[in-house]
CSV table of C-alpha atoms in Angstrom, one decimal:
chain,number,residue,atom,x,y,z
A,1,UNK,CA,-23.1,77.4,-43.1
A,2,UNK,CA,-22.0,78.0,-46.5
A,3,UNK,CA,-18.7,78.0,-45.6
A,4,UNK,CA,-18.8,74.8,-43.4
A,5,UNK,CA,-20.5,72.8,-46.6
A,6,UNK,CA,-17.4,74.1,-48.7
A,7,UNK,CA,-15.0,73.1,-46.2
A,8,UNK,CA,-16.5,69.7,-46.3
A,9,UNK,CA,-16.7,69.3,-49.9
A,10,UNK,CA,-12.9,70.1,-50.1
A,11,UNK,CA,-12.3,67.6,-47.5
A,12,UNK,CA,-14.2,64.8,-49.5
A,13,UNK,CA,-12.5,65.8,-52.6
A,14,UNK,CA,-9.0,65.4,-51.1
A,15,UNK,CA,-10.0,62.0,-49.3
A,16,UNK,CA,-11.3,60.8,-52.8
A,17,UNK,CA,-7.7,61.8,-54.4
A,18,UNK,CA,-5.7,60.1,-51.8
A,19,UNK,CA,-7.6,56.8,-51.7
A,20,UNK,CA,-7.4,56.5,-55.6
A,21,UNK,CA,-3.6,57.3,-55.7
A,22,UNK,CA,-3.3,54.6,-52.6
A,23,UNK,CA,-5.5,52.2,-54.6
A,24,UNK,CA,-3.5,52.7,-57.9
A,25,UNK,CA,-0.3,51.8,-56.2
A,26,UNK,CA,-1.7,48.7,-54.3
A,27,UNK,CA,-4.0,47.0,-56.5
A,28,UNK,CA,-5.2,46.9,-60.2
A,29,UNK,CA,-8.4,47.2,-61.7
A,30,UNK,CA,-10.2,44.0,-63.2
A,31,UNK,CA,-8.4,43.1,-66.5
A,32,UNK,CA,-5.6,45.8,-65.8
A,33,UNK,CA,-1.9,44.2,-66.8
A,34,UNK,CA,1.0,45.2,-64.6
A,35,UNK,CA,3.5,47.8,-66.1
A,36,UNK,CA,6.4,46.1,-67.7
A,37,UNK,CA,9.4,46.0,-65.8
A,38,UNK,CA,12.4,47.8,-67.6
A,39,UNK,CA,15.0,45.4,-68.9
A,40,UNK,CA,18.4,45.4,-67.5
A,41,UNK,CA,21.0,46.7,-69.8
A,42,UNK,CA,23.0,43.9,-71.1
A,43,UNK,CA,26.8,44.5,-70.8
A,44,UNK,CA,28.7,45.1,-73.8
A,45,UNK,CA,30.8,42.4,-75.1
A,46,UNK,CA,34.6,42.8,-74.9
A,47,UNK,CA,36.5,42.3,-78.3
A,48,UNK,CA,39.2,39.5,-77.8
A,49,UNK,CA,41.4,39.5,-81.1
A,50,UNK,CA,43.4,36.5,-82.0
A,51,UNK,CA,46.3,37.1,-84.3
A,52,UNK,CA,47.4,34.0,-86.1
A,53,UNK,CA,49.3,32.8,-89.2
A,54,UNK,CA,47.3,31.9,-92.3
A,55,UNK,CA,49.7,29.1,-93.3
A,56,UNK,CA,52.1,26.8,-91.6
A,57,UNK,CA,50.0,25.8,-88.7
A,58,UNK,CA,46.4,25.1,-89.7
A,59,UNK,CA,45.5,22.7,-87.2
A,60,UNK,CA,47.0,24.6,-84.4
A,61,UNK,CA,45.2,27.8,-85.6
A,62,UNK,CA,41.8,25.9,-85.9
A,63,UNK,CA,42.0,24.3,-82.4
A,64,UNK,CA,43.0,27.7,-81.2
A,65,UNK,CA,40.0,29.6,-82.7
A,66,UNK,CA,37.5,26.9,-82.0
A,67,UNK,CA,38.5,26.9,-78.3
A,68,UNK,CA,38.3,30.6,-77.9
A,69,UNK,CA,34.9,30.7,-79.7
A,70,UNK,CA,33.8,28.1,-77.0
A,71,UNK,CA,35.3,30.1,-74.2
A,72,UNK,CA,33.4,33.2,-75.5
A,73,UNK,CA,30.3,31.3,-75.4
A,74,UNK,CA,30.6,30.3,-71.9
A,75,UNK,CA,30.8,34.0,-70.8
A,76,UNK,CA,27.7,34.9,-72.7
A,77,UNK,CA,25.3,35.1,-69.7
A,78,UNK,CA,28.1,36.5,-67.4
A,79,UNK,CA,29.1,40.2,-66.4
A,80,UNK,CA,32.0,39.9,-68.9
A,81,UNK,CA,30.8,38.6,-72.4
A,82,UNK,CA,33.1,38.3,-75.1
A,83,UNK,CA,33.2,38.3,-78.9
A,84,UNK,CA,36.1,36.8,-81.0
A,85,UNK,CA,37.8,38.3,-83.7
A,86,UNK,CA,40.3,36.4,-85.9
A,87,UNK,CA,42.9,38.5,-87.9
A,88,UNK,CA,45.5,36.8,-90.1
A,89,UNK,CA,48.8,38.2,-89.9
A,90,UNK,CA,49.2,39.1,-93.4
A,91,UNK,CA,48.2,41.9,-96.0
A,92,UNK,CA,46.5,44.9,-94.2
A,93,UNK,CA,46.6,43.1,-90.8
A,94,UNK,CA,48.2,46.0,-89.0
A,95,UNK,CA,45.3,48.3,-90.4
A,96,UNK,CA,42.8,46.0,-89.1
A,97,UNK,CA,44.4,45.8,-85.5
A,98,UNK,CA,44.7,49.6,-85.4
A,99,UNK,CA,40.6,49.7,-86.1
A,100,UNK,CA,39.8,47.5,-83.2
A,101,UNK,CA,37.7,48.7,-80.5
A,102,UNK,CA,39.4,50.5,-77.5
A,103,UNK,CA,38.6,47.6,-75.1
A,104,UNK,CA,40.1,44.9,-77.2
A,105,UNK,CA,42.6,42.7,-75.7
A,106,UNK,CA,44.8,40.9,-78.2
A,107,UNK,CA,46.3,37.7,-78.2
A,108,UNK,CA,48.0,35.1,-80.6
A,109,UNK,CA,50.6,33.3,-82.1
A,110,UNK,CA,53.3,35.9,-82.7
A,111,UNK,CA,56.4,35.3,-84.5
A,112,UNK,CA,59.5,37.4,-83.7
A,113,UNK,CA,58.6,39.4,-87.1
A,114,UNK,CA,55.1,39.7,-86.2
A,115,UNK,CA,55.8,41.0,-82.6
A,116,UNK,CA,58.5,43.3,-84.1
A,117,UNK,CA,55.8,44.9,-86.3
A,118,UNK,CA,53.3,45.4,-83.6
A,119,UNK,CA,55.9,47.1,-81.6
A,120,UNK,CA,57.2,49.1,-84.4
A,121,UNK,CA,53.7,50.4,-85.3
A,122,UNK,CA,53.1,51.5,-81.7
A,123,UNK,CA,50.3,49.0,-81.2
A,124,UNK,CA,51.8,47.9,-77.7
A,125,UNK,CA,51.1,51.5,-76.4
A,126,UNK,CA,47.5,51.5,-77.9
A,127,UNK,CA,46.3,48.1,-76.9
A,128,UNK,CA,46.8,45.3,-74.4
A,129,UNK,CA,48.7,42.4,-76.0
A,130,UNK,CA,49.2,39.1,-74.6
A,131,UNK,CA,51.6,36.9,-76.7
A,132,UNK,CA,51.4,33.1,-77.0
A,133,UNK,CA,55.2,32.8,-76.6
A,134,UNK,CA,57.6,31.3,-74.3
A,135,UNK,CA,59.7,34.5,-74.2
A,136,UNK,CA,59.5,38.1,-75.0
A,137,UNK,CA,62.4,40.4,-76.1
A,138,UNK,CA,64.4,41.8,-72.8
A,139,UNK,CA,62.4,44.3,-70.8
A,140,UNK,CA,59.2,44.1,-72.6
A,141,UNK,CA,57.4,41.4,-70.4
A,142,UNK,CA,55.2,43.4,-67.9
A,143,UNK,CA,55.7,46.7,-69.5
A,144,UNK,CA,55.1,46.6,-73.1
A,145,UNK,CA,53.3,43.4,-73.4
A,146,UNK,CA,52.5,40.2,-71.5
A,147,UNK,CA,52.5,36.5,-72.0
A,148,UNK,CA,49.9,33.7,-71.9
A,149,UNK,CA,52.1,30.8,-72.5
A,150,UNK,CA,54.7,28.6,-70.5
A,151,UNK,CA,58.4,29.5,-70.6
A,152,UNK,CA,61.4,27.1,-70.8
A,153,UNK,CA,61.9,27.9,-67.3
A,154,UNK,CA,58.5,26.6,-66.5
A,155,UNK,CA,59.6,23.3,-68.2
A,156,UNK,CA,62.7,23.2,-66.4
A,157,UNK,CA,61.2,23.9,-63.1
A,158,UNK,CA,58.4,21.2,-63.4
A,159,UNK,CA,61.2,18.7,-64.6
A,160,UNK,CA,63.7,19.1,-62.0
A,161,UNK,CA,61.5,19.4,-59.1
A,162,UNK,CA,60.0,16.0,-60.3
A,163,UNK,CA,63.2,14.1,-60.6
A,164,UNK,CA,64.9,15.5,-57.7
A,165,UNK,CA,61.9,15.7,-55.2
A,166,UNK,CA,59.5,13.3,-56.3
A,167,UNK,CA,61.7,10.4,-57.7
A,168,UNK,CA,64.4,11.3,-55.3
A,169,UNK,CA,67.1,11.1,-58.1
A,170,UNK,CA,70.7,13.1,-57.7
A,171,UNK,CA,72.5,11.5,-60.5
A,172,UNK,CA,71.1,12.8,-63.8
A,173,UNK,CA,72.4,13.5,-67.5
A,174,UNK,CA,71.0,14.7,-70.8
A,175,UNK,CA,70.9,13.2,-74.1
A,176,UNK,CA,69.8,15.3,-77.2
A,177,UNK,CA,70.9,17.4,-80.1
A,178,UNK,CA,73.2,20.2,-80.1
A,179,UNK,CA,70.7,22.9,-81.3
A,180,UNK,CA,69.5,26.3,-79.9
A,181,UNK,CA,66.3,24.8,-78.3
A,182,UNK,CA,68.5,22.1,-76.4
A,183,UNK,CA,71.3,24.6,-75.4
A,184,UNK,CA,68.8,27.0,-73.9
A,185,UNK,CA,66.8,24.4,-72.1
A,186,UNK,CA,70.0,22.6,-70.7
A,187,UNK,CA,71.6,26.2,-69.5
A,188,UNK,CA,68.4,26.6,-67.5
A,189,UNK,CA,68.4,23.1,-66.3
A,190,UNK,CA,72.1,22.9,-65.3
A,191,UNK,CA,71.3,26.4,-63.1
A,192,UNK,CA,68.3,24.9,-61.5
A,193,UNK,CA,69.9,21.5,-60.7
A,194,UNK,CA,72.9,23.3,-59.4
A,195,UNK,CA,70.7,25.2,-56.9
A,196,UNK,CA,69.9,21.5,-55.6
A,197,UNK,CA,73.4,20.4,-55.4
A,198,UNK,CA,72.9,18.4,-58.6
A,199,UNK,CA,75.5,18.1,-61.4
A,200,UNK,CA,74.2,17.4,-64.8
A,201,UNK,CA,76.2,15.0,-67.2
A,202,UNK,CA,75.8,16.5,-70.9
A,203,UNK,CA,75.7,13.9,-73.8
A,204,UNK,CA,75.3,15.3,-77.2
A,205,UNK,CA,73.2,12.9,-79.7
A,206,UNK,CA,75.6,13.5,-82.5
A,207,UNK,CA,75.3,11.8,-85.9
A,208,UNK,CA,72.9,9.0,-87.2
A,209,UNK,CA,70.7,7.5,-84.4
A,210,UNK,CA,72.1,4.0,-85.5
A,211,UNK,CA,75.3,5.0,-84.3
A,212,UNK,CA,74.1,6.3,-80.6
A,213,UNK,CA,74.8,3.0,-79.0
A,214,UNK,CA,78.5,3.2,-79.8
A,215,UNK,CA,78.2,7.0,-78.7
A,216,UNK,CA,76.9,5.8,-75.3
A,217,UNK,CA,79.1,2.8,-74.7
A,218,UNK,CA,82.0,4.8,-72.9
A,219,UNK,CA,79.4,6.3,-70.6
A,220,UNK,CA,77.3,3.3,-69.9
A,221,UNK,CA,80.7,1.1,-69.7
A,222,UNK,CA,78.7,-2.2,-70.0
A,223,UNK,CA,80.5,-5.2,-68.6
A,224,UNK,CA,80.1,-8.6,-70.1
A,225,UNK,CA,79.0,-11.2,-67.4
A,226,UNK,CA,81.5,-14.1,-68.3
A,227,UNK,CA,78.9,-16.8,-67.0
A,228,UNK,CA,75.9,-15.7,-68.8
A,229,UNK,CA,77.6,-13.5,-71.8
A,230,UNK,CA,75.0,-10.8,-70.9
A,231,UNK,CA,75.6,-6.9,-70.6
A,232,UNK,CA,75.7,-5.5,-67.2
A,233,UNK,CA,75.6,-1.6,-67.5
A,234,UNK,CA,77.7,0.7,-65.3
A,235,UNK,CA,75.6,3.9,-65.7
A,236,UNK,CA,76.6,6.9,-63.4
A,237,UNK,CA,73.4,8.4,-63.6
A,238,UNK,CA,69.5,7.2,-63.1
A,239,UNK,CA,67.6,9.7,-65.1
A,240,UNK,CA,68.1,11.3,-68.5
A,241,UNK,CA,66.7,14.4,-69.8
A,242,UNK,CA,65.8,14.2,-73.4
A,243,UNK,CA,65.5,17.6,-75.3
A,244,UNK,CA,64.4,15.8,-78.7
A,245,UNK,CA,61.0,15.0,-80.2
A,246,UNK,CA,58.8,12.3,-79.2
A,247,UNK,CA,59.2,10.4,-82.4
A,248,UNK,CA,62.9,9.7,-81.8
A,249,UNK,CA,62.3,8.2,-78.3
A,250,UNK,CA,62.5,4.5,-79.6
A,251,UNK,CA,65.9,5.4,-81.2
A,252,UNK,CA,67.0,6.6,-77.8
A,253,UNK,CA,66.0,3.7,-75.8
A,254,UNK,CA,67.5,1.5,-78.3
A,255,UNK,CA,70.8,3.2,-78.0
A,256,UNK,CA,70.9,2.7,-74.2
A,257,UNK,CA,69.3,-0.6,-74.3
A,258,UNK,CA,72.1,-2.0,-76.7
A,259,UNK,CA,74.6,-1.2,-73.8
A,260,UNK,CA,72.3,-3.3,-71.5
A,261,UNK,CA,70.9,-0.3,-69.9
A,262,UNK,CA,67.0,-0.2,-69.5
A,263,UNK,CA,66.5,1.0,-66.1
A,264,UNK,CA,66.7,5.1,-66.5
A,265,UNK,CA,64.0,7.3,-66.0
A,266,UNK,CA,63.6,9.3,-69.3
A,267,UNK,CA,62.3,12.8,-68.9
A,268,UNK,CA,61.2,14.7,-72.0
A,269,UNK,CA,59.9,18.2,-72.7
A,270,UNK,CA,56.7,19.8,-73.9
A,271,UNK,CA,57.6,18.8,-77.5
A,272,UNK,CA,56.1,15.8,-76.5
A,273,UNK,CA,52.9,17.5,-75.5
A,274,UNK,CA,50.6,16.0,-78.2
A,275,UNK,CA,51.9,12.7,-78.0
A,276,UNK,CA,49.6,10.8,-76.1
A,277,UNK,CA,46.3,13.3,-76.1
A,278,UNK,CA,44.2,10.7,-77.3
A,279,UNK,CA,45.7,7.8,-75.5
A,280,UNK,CA,48.0,4.8,-76.3
A,281,UNK,CA,47.1,1.4,-75.8
A,282,UNK,CA,50.7,0.4,-75.2
A,283,UNK,CA,51.2,2.9,-72.4
A,284,UNK,CA,52.6,0.3,-70.0
A,285,UNK,CA,55.7,0.2,-72.3
A,286,UNK,CA,56.5,3.6,-71.1
A,287,UNK,CA,56.4,3.2,-67.2
A,288,UNK,CA,59.8,5.2,-66.7
A,289,UNK,CA,58.8,7.9,-69.3
A,290,UNK,CA,57.5,11.4,-68.2
A,291,UNK,CA,57.4,14.7,-69.5
A,292,UNK,CA,55.8,18.1,-68.7
A,293,UNK,CA,52.5,19.0,-70.1
A,294,UNK,CA,50.2,22.1,-70.1
A,295,UNK,CA,47.3,20.2,-70.7
A,296,UNK,CA,45.5,17.2,-69.1
A,297,UNK,CA,42.4,16.2,-71.0
A,298,UNK,CA,40.7,14.4,-68.1
A,299,UNK,CA,40.9,17.6,-66.1
A,300,UNK,CA,39.4,20.0,-68.6
A,301,UNK,CA,35.6,20.8,-68.9
A,302,UNK,CA,33.6,18.1,-70.7
A,303,UNK,CA,32.3,20.8,-73.0
A,304,UNK,CA,36.1,21.1,-74.4
A,305,UNK,CA,37.6,17.7,-73.7
A,306,UNK,CA,35.1,15.9,-75.6
A,307,UNK,CA,35.7,17.8,-78.9
A,308,UNK,CA,37.9,17.4,-81.9
A,309,UNK,CA,40.0,20.3,-80.4
A,310,UNK,CA,40.2,18.9,-76.9
A,311,UNK,CA,44.0,19.5,-76.7
A,312,UNK,CA,46.4,22.0,-75.5
A,313,UNK,CA,45.6,24.6,-78.4
A,314,UNK,CA,42.0,24.3,-77.9
A,315,UNK,CA,42.5,24.9,-74.2
A,316,UNK,CA,44.6,27.9,-74.8
A,317,UNK,CA,42.1,29.5,-76.9
A,318,UNK,CA,39.4,28.6,-74.3
A,319,UNK,CA,41.3,30.0,-71.3
A,320,UNK,CA,42.4,33.0,-73.1
A,321,UNK,CA,38.8,34.1,-74.3
A,322,UNK,CA,37.7,34.0,-70.7
A,323,UNK,CA,40.5,35.6,-69.2
A,324,UNK,CA,40.7,38.5,-71.7
A,325,UNK,CA,37.0,39.0,-71.1
A,326,UNK,CA,37.3,39.0,-67.3
A,327,UNK,CA,40.1,41.4,-67.3
A,328,UNK,CA,37.3,44.2,-68.0
A,329,UNK,CA,40.0,46.4,-69.5
A,330,UNK,CA,39.0,49.7,-71.5
A,331,UNK,CA,41.5,51.5,-73.7
A,332,UNK,CA,45.2,50.8,-72.8
A,333,UNK,CA,45.6,51.3,-69.0
A,334,UNK,CA,49.1,51.7,-67.5
A,335,UNK,CA,51.3,48.7,-67.6
A,336,UNK,CA,50.7,48.3,-63.7
A,337,UNK,CA,47.1,48.3,-63.9
A,338,UNK,CA,47.4,45.5,-66.5
A,339,UNK,CA,49.5,43.5,-64.4
A,340,UNK,CA,47.2,44.0,-61.3
A,341,UNK,CA,44.1,43.1,-63.5
A,342,UNK,CA,46.1,40.1,-64.8
A,343,UNK,CA,47.1,38.8,-61.2
A,344,UNK,CA,43.5,39.2,-60.0
A,345,UNK,CA,41.9,37.3,-63.2
A,346,UNK,CA,44.5,34.6,-63.0
A,347,UNK,CA,42.5,33.1,-60.0
A,348,UNK,CA,39.8,31.9,-62.5
A,349,UNK,CA,39.6,28.1,-62.9
A,350,UNK,CA,41.9,27.1,-66.1
A,351,UNK,CA,41.1,24.4,-68.5
A,352,UNK,CA,44.8,23.9,-69.1
A,353,UNK,CA,47.6,24.3,-66.4
A,354,UNK,CA,47.1,27.5,-64.6
A,355,UNK,CA,49.0,30.7,-65.3
A,356,UNK,CA,50.0,33.4,-62.7
A,357,UNK,CA,51.6,36.6,-62.6
A,358,UNK,CA,54.1,38.2,-60.3
A,359,UNK,CA,54.1,41.9,-59.4
A,360,UNK,CA,56.4,42.8,-62.4
A,361,UNK,CA,53.9,41.0,-64.9
A,362,UNK,CA,56.2,38.1,-65.5
A,363,UNK,CA,53.9,35.0,-66.1
A,364,UNK,CA,54.6,31.2,-65.1
A,365,UNK,CA,52.5,28.4,-65.7
A,366,UNK,CA,52.4,25.4,-63.3
A,367,UNK,CA,52.8,22.6,-65.8
A,368,UNK,CA,51.6,19.1,-65.0
A,369,UNK,CA,54.3,16.0,-65.2
A,370,UNK,CA,52.6,13.5,-67.2
A,371,UNK,CA,52.8,10.0,-68.5
A,372,UNK,CA,51.4,8.0,-71.2
A,373,UNK,CA,47.9,6.6,-70.6
A,374,UNK,CA,45.6,4.3,-72.4
A,375,UNK,CA,42.8,7.1,-72.6
A,376,UNK,CA,45.4,9.9,-72.7
A,377,UNK,CA,48.0,11.5,-70.8
A,378,UNK,CA,47.7,10.9,-67.2
A,379,UNK,CA,49.4,12.6,-64.0
A,380,UNK,CA,52.8,11.0,-63.4
A,381,UNK,CA,52.8,8.7,-60.5
A,382,UNK,CA,56.1,9.1,-58.9
A,383,UNK,CA,55.5,5.8,-56.6
A,384,UNK,CA,54.7,3.6,-59.6
A,385,UNK,CA,57.7,5.0,-61.4
A,386,UNK,CA,60.1,4.1,-58.5
A,387,UNK,CA,58.6,0.6,-58.6
A,388,UNK,CA,58.9,0.0,-62.3
A,389,UNK,CA,62.6,1.3,-61.9
A,390,UNK,CA,63.2,-1.3,-59.0
A,391,UNK,CA,61.7,-4.1,-61.1
A,392,UNK,CA,64.2,-2.9,-64.2
A,393,UNK,CA,66.9,-3.0,-61.7
A,394,UNK,CA,66.2,-6.3,-60.5
A,395,UNK,CA,65.9,-7.8,-64.0
A,396,UNK,CA,69.4,-6.3,-64.7
A,397,UNK,CA,70.6,-8.3,-61.7
A,398,UNK,CA,69.1,-11.3,-62.8
A,399,UNK,CA,71.0,-11.2,-65.9
A,400,UNK,CA,74.2,-12.0,-64.0
A,401,UNK,CA,72.8,-15.1,-62.5
A,402,UNK,CA,73.8,-18.5,-63.9
A,403,UNK,CA,70.7,-19.9,-66.1
A,404,UNK,CA,68.9,-22.7,-64.7
A,405,UNK,CA,68.5,-25.2,-67.6
A,406,UNK,CA,65.2,-26.6,-66.2
A,407,UNK,CA,63.6,-23.2,-66.3
A,408,UNK,CA,62.0,-22.1,-69.6
A,409,UNK,CA,63.0,-18.6,-70.7
A,410,UNK,CA,65.4,-16.3,-69.3
A,411,UNK,CA,65.4,-14.3,-65.8
A,412,UNK,CA,64.0,-11.2,-67.9
A,413,UNK,CA,62.1,-12.0,-71.0
A,414,UNK,CA,63.5,-10.3,-74.2
A,415,UNK,CA,61.5,-7.1,-74.9
A,416,UNK,CA,59.7,-6.5,-71.9
A,417,UNK,CA,60.5,-6.5,-67.9
A,418,UNK,CA,58.3,-7.5,-65.3
A,419,UNK,CA,56.3,-4.1,-65.2
A,420,UNK,CA,55.9,-3.9,-69.0
A,421,UNK,CA,58.1,-0.9,-69.6
A,422,UNK,CA,60.3,-0.9,-72.8
A,423,UNK,CA,63.1,-3.2,-72.2
A,424,UNK,CA,66.1,-4.5,-74.2
A,425,UNK,CA,66.6,-8.3,-75.1
A,426,UNK,CA,67.8,-9.6,-71.5
A,427,UNK,CA,70.4,-11.8,-72.9
A,428,UNK,CA,73.0,-11.7,-75.3
A,429,UNK,CA,75.7,-9.5,-76.4
A,430,UNK,CA,75.0,-5.9,-77.4
A,431,UNK,CA,74.8,-6.7,-81.3
A,432,UNK,CA,72.2,-9.3,-80.5
A,433,UNK,CA,70.1,-7.2,-78.1
A,434,UNK,CA,69.7,-4.1,-80.1
A,435,UNK,CA,67.2,-5.6,-82.7
A,436,UNK,CA,65.1,-7.0,-80.0
A,437,UNK,CA,64.1,-3.7,-78.6
A,438,UNK,CA,62.4,-2.3,-81.9
A,439,UNK,CA,58.6,-2.0,-81.7
A,440,UNK,CA,56.5,-4.6,-83.4
A,441,UNK,CA,55.6,-2.0,-86.0
A,442,UNK,CA,57.9,0.5,-87.6
A,443,UNK,CA,55.3,3.3,-87.4
A,444,UNK,CA,55.7,5.4,-84.2
A,445,UNK,CA,53.6,3.8,-81.3
A,446,UNK,CA,52.1,7.4,-80.8
A,447,UNK,CA,50.7,8.3,-84.1
A,448,UNK,CA,49.9,11.7,-82.8
A,449,UNK,CA,53.8,12.5,-82.4
A,450,UNK,CA,54.6,16.0,-83.3
A,451,UNK,CA,56.2,16.5,-86.9
A,452,UNK,CA,59.3,18.2,-87.7
A,453,UNK,CA,57.8,21.8,-87.8
A,454,UNK,CA,56.3,21.4,-84.3
A,455,UNK,CA,58.8,23.7,-83.0
A,456,UNK,CA,57.6,26.4,-85.3
A,457,UNK,CA,54.4,26.3,-83.6
A,458,UNK,CA,55.9,27.3,-80.6
A,459,UNK,CA,56.7,31.0,-81.2
A,460,UNK,CA,60.0,32.2,-79.2
A,461,UNK,CA,60.4,28.6,-77.9
A,462,UNK,CA,64.1,28.3,-79.0
A,463,UNK,CA,65.1,31.9,-78.1
């Protein structure tokens, strides 16, 4: 009997223990608080370093850095947060770079000298470096370093494709200075056009711009209409590539217009990239003008576009901060691993024109072709440009018609054709026509035109 009671007691104790364990897991006693859940460990922020000059490009550097900080803030709640470190390339900058965390991805405005110092110090073998340059020394791209910038070839590809395929033009020329930048650009352009069966006629813009009209006269070969006394151009091409800065566009146009030629498509380079960022109220005057750009303000995120740095440089910093963080690189992987990571990461949505990488790690940027717009640069409309050219062609044809004395005015009003594009004075000889094409103000129509040091802010652009 005692044995039975002992067994029963043990069974009851066991039942109570099991019940308490069950209740403790399924219900709380009155007033009891739930045990706090352990907080998820936040991922460590990757360091994104920007190497920038202390002097010579203050506005560019500020936009770049501000854009990068905005890009980093957009990564704050993601799996790949980033923190920005700015290092000025003077003084002990190489020591500072050497002390960066192993997961650092380096980018920046690297001049030839700065890049050479990074290379000789062995940094390229210790850190992942993306240069904001159009070109790297032979053999380096995709092996020692990478680019996060458009190349001359990107510009040429965008321009030649637009002129040949979108505008349907096969007679082209170039007009610009005989300098390193122009020669490098035109060498690539000739190669690209030749592959399309198109020959480029080169014309050097030599001497003072006031003499360019005389320089172009043998090319345009204007014929004076005996009945009306007006100039009828015989230009053998329909589009002209201009390898000069935006601020000389008026002088270029005046030179052609003084010979009666105002029907040409005028195609610029990314040297014009900042020319119309904030808009131009006289945009209709540039109906035949287009150029390649890495930034379109109306296609960028509002958080960037509506800032003081809502331009190409701000977008470059913004995109690089996000790109570098998403690479999720630790240390210095093999070159192929970096290339593979870059190829995968480049599928992200860009604020600027998208950048991609081939299997060798060579970067290319799919540039926009843009025109001047009242609210900023807009995508070039090839159909509208064709219509504008047709109107300009008809205006030239009307110059050859006898003037009806009962009509008030001329067949094509001086200074503006039917679509509002820049045009020469429709009637009169070349010396009389030239002054009429000058803008109403002596100041550049686009006040944000690049200054003379603009090329210096594009490291490697002319190399």
